[in-house]
Amino acid sequence: MAENRERDLVLAPNEFAFISDQTKGNVITYVGPYKTSMANTDKPVYFNKKSKMFEICDLEKSIQTFIACPEGWYIILKNPSNDGKPPQIGTSNQLLSLNIGRKVNLPGPAFFALWPGQMAEVIEGHFLRSNEYLMVRVYEEQQARENWANAVITPQLTNPEGIDDNNNNLDIDTIDASKLTMGQLLIIKGTDVSFYIPPTGIEVVKDEKSLEYIRKAVTLERLEYCILLDEDGNKRYIQGPAVVFPNPTEKFVEKNGTRKFKAIELNENSGIYVKIIAPYEENGKQYKVGDELFITGKEQMIYFPRPEHALIKYGEQDIYYAVAIPPGEGRYYLNRNSGKIALKQGPCMFLPDPREEVIVRRVLSPKQVRLWFPGNEEAVQYNMKLQEISERQQETRSKEESLKLSQSPAILDVNLKENDENAFEGIVGSSFSRSTSFTKPRTITLNNKYEGAVTIDVWTGYAVLVTSKTGERKVVVGPATYLLEYDEVLQPIELSTGTPKTDEKLLNTVYLRALNNKVSDIVSAETKDFCNVDIKMSYRVNFSGEPEKWFNVENYVKFLTDHLRSVVRNAMKQFNVSEFYANGISIMRDIILGSKKEGENGRPGWLFPENGMHVYEVEVLDIEIQDQDIEDMLFEAKHEEIRKNLDLTSKEKELVYTVKSEQISREISETKSLTKKYGIELEKSEQEKQLELNLSKLNAELKVQQEQLAKVLDEQSRQLEINRLKLSKDKETQELQLLISEKLMEQRLRELQAQVDAVVNKAEAISPDLIAALQAFGDKALAEKMAETMAPLSIIGGKSIVEVFANLLQGTQLEKVLRLNAAEKAE
């Protein structure tokens, strides 16, 4: 019986099952509501959609529910029946012939069972917003042509303002169904259709990325644009505001996951570099392929890319910015066509045209840096790093060129193909990438210490000689700031050092001290009496006249000292040693600077016409006689002369002192007398003032005491009044308390009288017999309680409790009670 029940097939109204007859191979469809008993040769099966085969299963697994499709949904039914009818409800159905390999779209509502081998997918109808679209494909052109009018389409009643419909998509109402072909793709736009169910022959294609049927169009705002790349390689650039729908063969170009991009904002100090990749005409001007443009904010403040333009980028730089050149600074820039390097001086905002101009930096050798910027080790290290970077870049470029030459044409073709296939990924528009061989313009900055042109600061009193590779030369006199051209250098000079000046150690420098120059030297000469003298001197030198002559002598220090040594030696032959030792400074100044003429403020000095050097002052620092004996004799004679002069001077000073001393004594006496007289008058005046002061103090103290006494009396009066009021208040309080106490006493007396009266009434109600009984009962209870308490005492004394307690209560009424109780217990 249990086996028979397991072989019964019971189907509800919305269920169906496939049963295979193993003897004939038929698959019968049972549709509920239905009940039947299966034979032993009947096996429940189900249709495997993947393997497309019927597999034997349990009876419960073979039972399936009807395909239910509500309103607004549709069914994709594969392998439909020839007559298009589903299995009949409430009976068994033999398998009909099916159109294997075909599929039909059935809009809801629908509710039916499937024939064996059929497959159905229920899909929700496609609701479209105005910025959404569907991509549909013709999978069977004959069915599509016949059923095109059967599509469920709801027109979009609202059309958002600003929608740009210039993308060549066909409106759905204008599609010619007779021209539909197999595999053709169509776009169903949300601006035309708000709800869509495809007809038979048409299928909706899912998005490859999101796997959704509905795709998002691109909504562009103002100053935004998007790029559509077609399969033929052409691009469309669409500017906002617009809702952009692609053509079936187009896809949006994305960068960093976004499909819309901001327009490039330019100003007068920024620009973009583009190359023409397709000819076009704009504003009456023809542009050819290969032309290059540099568009700045002066021509176009907002730039939208266009298909004929390709951005030229150096590295990752899209926008070229101007550099700020402050006053007194500059930038070198190279003309890429002529190779000439020019200097742009500030103040200005310099925006080089990348078609012709490239900003470059000049690298100085360590020797040049040390000469031009003495003590600046930071500049030395910086230029050495620039030299290393330049050498590495040249080496890298050489390797890249060698690698390109060594590659075969086949490898180059493969690289080009790979770039073409991936060109749309990670870019916004067409572009050319170029090597960053030259320094690109930097972001605007005022920290131009090493970025700009080589700047030479010539201090006050100095001069430099600037020479170029073309042979031009100029002298820059400080204070001044000079920007070197790219081919200009500073001409170095050599100066003798030491005292006396020699050529053993020369000082190399580019800075000439043109004002207040100081040159020290020692001149060894011989006097008329053949005495050797060493003269230590310091020359003060200025350079005057035409500055171009100042650098005509390479070592002007040696030139100066050698010439003046010869002049001094020749002049010293005219003087003996004693005369020169006494007036050596004046003699040397007259020899070198010339004699001072009447009516003139200074001396003419010594002028060197060869380089404009003018010795305008000389200082004789020391005169040393080489023969020690002669020097001692001169010192001794000089000392004797000095002693006599000092003695005479001393006596003259003593006379002057005596006269002055006596005169001062007289003046002191007169002054003391006047001072004493003035002191007496002053003391008298002070006594009078003191007396007036004391009287004023006494009057003030008396007045103060009177005021204090008046205040004390006033205070005492107020205190007495306060005490009087306080006593009056206390008296009233005590009287009130006494009155309250009397009232309370009277009330208490009345309560006590009431209690007494109550007790008397209670006593009168108690009879003598009741009193005796209560007393006896109380005495007995007390005796028992005392017995319990006195038990330990009776044990200690060896007596009974009654005897101990009776002794304690001897002479009282309780003694009799205890004795009586004890006698009763004894009997």
PDB file of C-alpha atoms in Angstrom, residues 264-434:
ATOM      1  CA  ILE A 264      40.295  73.104 -19.812  1.00  0.00           C
ATOM      2  CA  GLU A 265      40.307  76.536 -18.187  1.00  0.00           C
ATOM      3  CA  LEU A 266      43.008  78.848 -19.513  1.00  0.00           C
ATOM      4  CA  ASN A 267      44.177  82.339 -18.663  1.00  0.00           C
ATOM      5  CA  GLU A 268      46.737  84.753 -20.019  1.00  0.00           C
ATOM      6  CA  ASN A 269      49.502  82.906 -18.164  1.00  0.00           C
ATOM      7  CA  SER A 270      48.668  79.356 -19.271  1.00  0.00           C
ATOM      8  CA  GLY A 271      48.204  77.475 -22.529  1.00  0.00           C
ATOM      9  CA  ILE A 272      47.982  74.083 -24.207  1.00  0.00           C
ATOM     10  CA  TYR A 273      50.065  72.652 -27.036  1.00  0.00           C
ATOM     11  CA  VAL A 274      48.087  70.842 -29.767  1.00  0.00           C
ATOM     12  CA  LYS A 275      48.849  69.218 -33.110  1.00  0.00           C
ATOM     13  CA  ILE A 276      46.467  69.134 -36.055  1.00  0.00           C
ATOM     14  CA  ILE A 277      45.711  65.504 -36.992  1.00  0.00           C
ATOM     15  CA  ALA A 278      42.895  66.240 -39.470  1.00  0.00           C
ATOM     16  CA  PRO A 279      42.359  69.284 -41.707  1.00  0.00           C
ATOM     17  CA  TYR A 280      39.585  71.696 -40.842  1.00  0.00           C
ATOM     18  CA  GLU A 281      38.558  75.309 -41.268  1.00  0.00           C
ATOM     19  CA  GLU A 282      37.613  77.717 -38.510  1.00  0.00           C
ATOM     20  CA  ASN A 283      36.873  81.445 -38.681  1.00  0.00           C
ATOM     21  CA  GLY A 284      37.935  81.503 -42.316  1.00  0.00           C
ATOM     22  CA  LYS A 285      41.359  79.994 -41.601  1.00  0.00           C
ATOM     23  CA  GLN A 286      42.541  76.687 -42.998  1.00  0.00           C
ATOM     24  CA  TYR A 287      44.422  74.263 -40.754  1.00  0.00           C
ATOM     25  CA  LYS A 288      46.467  71.477 -42.306  1.00  0.00           C
ATOM     26  CA  VAL A 289      47.533  68.125 -40.927  1.00  0.00           C
ATOM     27  CA  GLY A 290      50.777  68.448 -39.010  1.00  0.00           C
ATOM     28  CA  ASP A 291      50.319  72.071 -37.992  1.00  0.00           C
ATOM     29  CA  GLU A 292      50.948  72.855 -34.344  1.00  0.00           C
ATOM     30  CA  LEU A 293      49.079  75.399 -32.239  1.00  0.00           C
ATOM     31  CA  PHE A 294      49.771  76.935 -28.864  1.00  0.00           C
ATOM     32  CA  ILE A 295      46.422  78.078 -27.467  1.00  0.00           C
ATOM     33  CA  THR A 296      46.508  80.457 -24.492  1.00  0.00           C
ATOM     34  CA  GLY A 297      43.842  82.243 -22.529  1.00  0.00           C
ATOM     35  CA  LYS A 298      44.318  85.312 -24.700  1.00  0.00           C
ATOM     36  CA  GLU A 299      42.768  83.469 -27.664  1.00  0.00           C
ATOM     37  CA  GLN A 300      40.432  81.063 -25.838  1.00  0.00           C
ATOM     38  CA  MET A 301      39.614  81.176 -22.116  1.00  0.00           C
ATOM     39  CA  ILE A 302      37.720  77.846 -22.152  1.00  0.00           C
ATOM     40  CA  TYR A 303      39.072  75.053 -24.351  1.00  0.00           C
ATOM     41  CA  PHE A 304      37.046  72.026 -25.431  1.00  0.00           C
ATOM     42  CA  PRO A 305      38.983  69.269 -27.239  1.00  0.00           C
ATOM     43  CA  ARG A 306      37.981  68.527 -30.776  1.00  0.00           C
ATOM     44  CA  PRO A 307      38.621  65.486 -33.008  1.00  0.00           C
ATOM     45  CA  GLU A 308      41.104  67.403 -35.198  1.00  0.00           C
ATOM     46  CA  HIS A 309      43.314  68.242 -32.184  1.00  0.00           C
ATOM     47  CA  ALA A 310      45.794  66.052 -30.321  1.00  0.00           C
ATOM     48  CA  LEU A 311      47.447  67.302 -27.151  1.00  0.00           C
ATOM     49  CA  ILE A 312      51.235  67.320 -27.097  1.00  0.00           C
ATOM     50  CA  LYS A 313      52.489  66.511 -23.627  1.00  0.00           C
ATOM     51  CA  TYR A 314      55.990  66.493 -22.165  1.00  0.00           C
ATOM     52  CA  GLY A 315      55.716  63.767 -19.559  1.00  0.00           C
ATOM     53  CA  GLU A 316      52.403  64.201 -17.728  1.00  0.00           C
ATOM     54  CA  GLN A 317      52.143  67.932 -18.313  1.00  0.00           C
ATOM     55  CA  ASP A 318      48.924  68.931 -20.095  1.00  0.00           C
ATOM     56  CA  ILE A 319      48.802  72.675 -19.399  1.00  0.00           C
ATOM     57  CA  TYR A 320      51.811  74.937 -19.780  1.00  0.00           C
ATOM     58  CA  TYR A 321      52.097  77.659 -17.166  1.00  0.00           C
ATOM     59  CA  ALA A 322      54.014  80.907 -17.153  1.00  0.00           C
ATOM     60  CA  VAL A 323      56.916  81.448 -14.782  1.00  0.00           C
ATOM     61  CA  ALA A 324      57.234  84.552 -12.647  1.00  0.00           C
ATOM     62  CA  ILE A 325      60.427  86.503 -13.215  1.00  0.00           C
ATOM     63  CA  PRO A 326      60.890  89.094 -10.439  1.00  0.00           C
ATOM     64  CA  PRO A 327      62.790  92.352 -10.963  1.00  0.00           C
ATOM     65  CA  GLY A 328      66.511  91.831 -11.343  1.00  0.00           C
ATOM     66  CA  GLU A 329      66.172  88.187 -12.426  1.00  0.00           C
ATOM     67  CA  GLY A 330      65.824  86.398 -15.725  1.00  0.00           C
ATOM     68  CA  ARG A 331      65.370  83.092 -17.588  1.00  0.00           C
ATOM     69  CA  TYR A 332      67.294  81.489 -20.426  1.00  0.00           C
ATOM     70  CA  TYR A 333      65.187  80.082 -23.240  1.00  0.00           C
ATOM     71  CA  LEU A 334      66.234  78.143 -26.315  1.00  0.00           C
ATOM     72  CA  ASN A 335      64.824  78.765 -29.783  1.00  0.00           C
ATOM     73  CA  ARG A 336      64.268  75.233 -31.070  1.00  0.00           C
ATOM     74  CA  ASN A 337      64.407  76.355 -34.693  1.00  0.00           C
ATOM     75  CA  SER A 338      67.513  78.563 -34.686  1.00  0.00           C
ATOM     76  CA  GLY A 339      69.336  77.094 -31.677  1.00  0.00           C
ATOM     77  CA  LYS A 340      69.854  80.559 -30.204  1.00  0.00           C
ATOM     78  CA  ILE A 341      69.621  80.934 -26.441  1.00  0.00           C
ATOM     79  CA  ALA A 342      68.215  84.272 -25.306  1.00  0.00           C
ATOM     80  CA  LEU A 343      67.649  85.925 -21.955  1.00  0.00           C
ATOM     81  CA  LYS A 344      64.219  87.043 -20.716  1.00  0.00           C
ATOM     82  CA  GLN A 345      64.493  89.660 -17.963  1.00  0.00           C
ATOM     83  CA  GLY A 346      61.901  90.526 -15.321  1.00  0.00           C
ATOM     84  CA  PRO A 347      59.651  91.774 -14.025  1.00  0.00           C
ATOM     85  CA  CYS A 348      57.225  89.782 -16.148  1.00  0.00           C
ATOM     86  CA  MET A 349      55.186  86.578 -16.415  1.00  0.00           C
ATOM     87  CA  PHE A 350      57.027  84.557 -19.072  1.00  0.00           C
ATOM     88  CA  LEU A 351      54.963  81.950 -20.959  1.00  0.00           C
ATOM     89  CA  PRO A 352      57.264  80.320 -23.543  1.00  0.00           C
ATOM     90  CA  ASP A 353      55.738  79.069 -26.767  1.00  0.00           C
ATOM     91  CA  PRO A 354      56.585  75.324 -26.752  1.00  0.00           C
ATOM     92  CA  ARG A 355      56.597  75.307 -30.549  1.00  0.00           C
ATOM     93  CA  GLU A 356      59.757  77.415 -30.561  1.00  0.00           C
ATOM     94  CA  GLU A 357      60.889  78.185 -27.014  1.00  0.00           C
ATOM     95  CA  VAL A 358      62.120  75.954 -24.226  1.00  0.00           C
ATOM     96  CA  ILE A 359      63.349  77.210 -20.867  1.00  0.00           C
ATOM     97  CA  VAL A 360      66.873  75.969 -20.109  1.00  0.00           C
ATOM     98  CA  ARG A 361      69.176  76.165 -17.140  1.00  0.00           C
ATOM     99  CA  ARG A 362      72.855  77.001 -17.348  1.00  0.00           C
ATOM    100  CA  VAL A 363      75.339  74.706 -15.647  1.00  0.00           C
ATOM    101  CA  LEU A 364      78.501  76.346 -14.314  1.00  0.00           C
ATOM    102  CA  SER A 365      81.775  74.552 -13.754  1.00  0.00           C
ATOM    103  CA  PRO A 366      83.095  74.356 -10.169  1.00  0.00           C
ATOM    104  CA  LYS A 367      85.920  76.739 -11.095  1.00  0.00           C
ATOM    105  CA  GLN A 368      83.485  79.329 -12.417  1.00  0.00           C
ATOM    106  CA  VAL A 369      81.253  79.064  -9.331  1.00  0.00           C
ATOM    107  CA  ARG A 370      84.162  79.530  -6.955  1.00  0.00           C
ATOM    108  CA  LEU A 371      85.379  82.573  -8.884  1.00  0.00           C
ATOM    109  CA  TRP A 372      81.995  84.211  -9.419  1.00  0.00           C
ATOM    110  CA  PHE A 373      80.457  83.302  -6.035  1.00  0.00           C
ATOM    111  CA  PRO A 374      83.356  83.047  -3.552  1.00  0.00           C
ATOM    112  CA  GLY A 375      82.601  80.948  -0.458  1.00  0.00           C
ATOM    113  CA  ASN A 376      79.246  79.668  -1.756  1.00  0.00           C
ATOM    114  CA  GLU A 377      79.661  75.889  -1.474  1.00  0.00           C
ATOM    115  CA  GLU A 378      75.923  75.383  -1.870  1.00  0.00           C
ATOM    116  CA  ALA A 379      76.106  76.789  -5.409  1.00  0.00           C
ATOM    117  CA  VAL A 380      79.077  74.501  -6.174  1.00  0.00           C
ATOM    118  CA  GLN A 381      77.191  71.387  -5.055  1.00  0.00           C
ATOM    119  CA  TYR A 382      74.014  72.406  -6.894  1.00  0.00           C
ATOM    120  CA  ASN A 383      75.815  72.912 -10.216  1.00  0.00           C
ATOM    121  CA  MET A 384      77.659  69.603  -9.802  1.00  0.00           C
ATOM    122  CA  LYS A 385      74.304  67.832  -9.352  1.00  0.00           C
ATOM    123  CA  LEU A 386      72.935  69.564 -12.453  1.00  0.00           C
ATOM    124  CA  GLN A 387      75.976  68.357 -14.386  1.00  0.00           C
ATOM    125  CA  GLU A 388      75.400  64.769 -13.202  1.00  0.00           C
ATOM    126  CA  ILE A 389      71.707  64.912 -14.147  1.00  0.00           C
ATOM    127  CA  SER A 390      72.563  66.274 -17.599  1.00  0.00           C
ATOM    128  CA  GLU A 391      75.117  63.494 -18.187  1.00  0.00           C
ATOM    129  CA  ARG A 392      72.616  60.808 -17.070  1.00  0.00           C
ATOM    130  CA  GLN A 393      69.927  62.211 -19.385  1.00  0.00           C
ATOM    131  CA  GLN A 394      72.309  62.192 -22.330  1.00  0.00           C
ATOM    132  CA  GLU A 395      73.329  58.623 -21.532  1.00  0.00           C
ATOM    133  CA  THR A 396      69.686  57.531 -21.268  1.00  0.00           C
ATOM    134  CA  ARG A 397      68.770  59.182 -24.565  1.00  0.00           C
ATOM    135  CA  SER A 398      71.725  57.466 -26.263  1.00  0.00           C
ATOM    136  CA  LYS A 399      70.616  54.058 -24.960  1.00  0.00           C
ATOM    137  CA  GLU A 400      67.015  54.652 -26.076  1.00  0.00           C
ATOM    138  CA  GLU A 401      68.136  55.640 -29.575  1.00  0.00           C
ATOM    139  CA  SER A 402      70.392  52.562 -29.799  1.00  0.00           C
ATOM    140  CA  LEU A 403      67.529  50.327 -28.645  1.00  0.00           C
ATOM    141  CA  LYS A 404      65.153  51.787 -31.235  1.00  0.00           C
ATOM    142  CA  LEU A 405      67.694  51.256 -34.018  1.00  0.00           C
ATOM    143  CA  SER A 406      68.335  47.674 -32.917  1.00  0.00           C
ATOM    144  CA  GLN A 407      64.650  46.685 -32.934  1.00  0.00           C
ATOM    145  CA  SER A 408      63.327  44.856 -35.960  1.00  0.00           C
ATOM    146  CA  PRO A 409      60.413  46.247 -38.001  1.00  0.00           C
ATOM    147  CA  ALA A 410      58.224  43.348 -36.807  1.00  0.00           C
ATOM    148  CA  ILE A 411      58.696  44.321 -33.162  1.00  0.00           C
ATOM    149  CA  LEU A 412      57.937  47.944 -33.946  1.00  0.00           C
ATOM    150  CA  ASP A 413      54.725  46.935 -35.726  1.00  0.00           C
ATOM    151  CA  VAL A 414      53.602  44.872 -32.745  1.00  0.00           C
ATOM    152  CA  ASN A 415      54.187  47.774 -30.366  1.00  0.00           C
ATOM    153  CA  LEU A 416      52.184  50.078 -32.573  1.00  0.00           C
ATOM    154  CA  LYS A 417      49.284  47.654 -32.729  1.00  0.00           C
ATOM    155  CA  GLU A 418      49.213  47.246 -28.967  1.00  0.00           C
ATOM    156  CA  ASN A 419      49.155  50.985 -28.499  1.00  0.00           C
ATOM    157  CA  ASP A 420      46.321  51.362 -31.011  1.00  0.00           C
ATOM    158  CA  GLU A 421      44.189  48.727 -29.292  1.00  0.00           C
ATOM    159  CA  ASN A 422      44.549  50.341 -25.896  1.00  0.00           C
ATOM    160  CA  ALA A 423      44.556  53.942 -27.042  1.00  0.00           C
ATOM    161  CA  PHE A 424      41.107  54.774 -25.622  1.00  0.00           C
ATOM    162  CA  GLU A 425      41.969  53.610 -22.094  1.00  0.00           C
ATOM    163  CA  GLY A 426      43.336  56.167 -19.624  1.00  0.00           C
ATOM    164  CA  ILE A 427      43.232  59.178 -21.943  1.00  0.00           C
ATOM    165  CA  VAL A 428      40.805  62.061 -22.413  1.00  0.00           C
ATOM    166  CA  GLY A 429      41.621  62.873 -26.006  1.00  0.00           C
ATOM    167  CA  SER A 430      44.230  62.260 -28.649  1.00  0.00           C
ATOM    168  CA  SER A 431      47.728  63.107 -27.519  1.00  0.00           C
ATOM    169  CA  PHE A 432      51.402  62.852 -28.412  1.00  0.00           C
ATOM    170  CA  SER A 433      53.935  62.018 -25.700  1.00  0.00           C
ATOM    171  CA  ARG A 434      57.345  63.572 -26.173  1.00  0.00           C
TER     172      ARG A 434
END
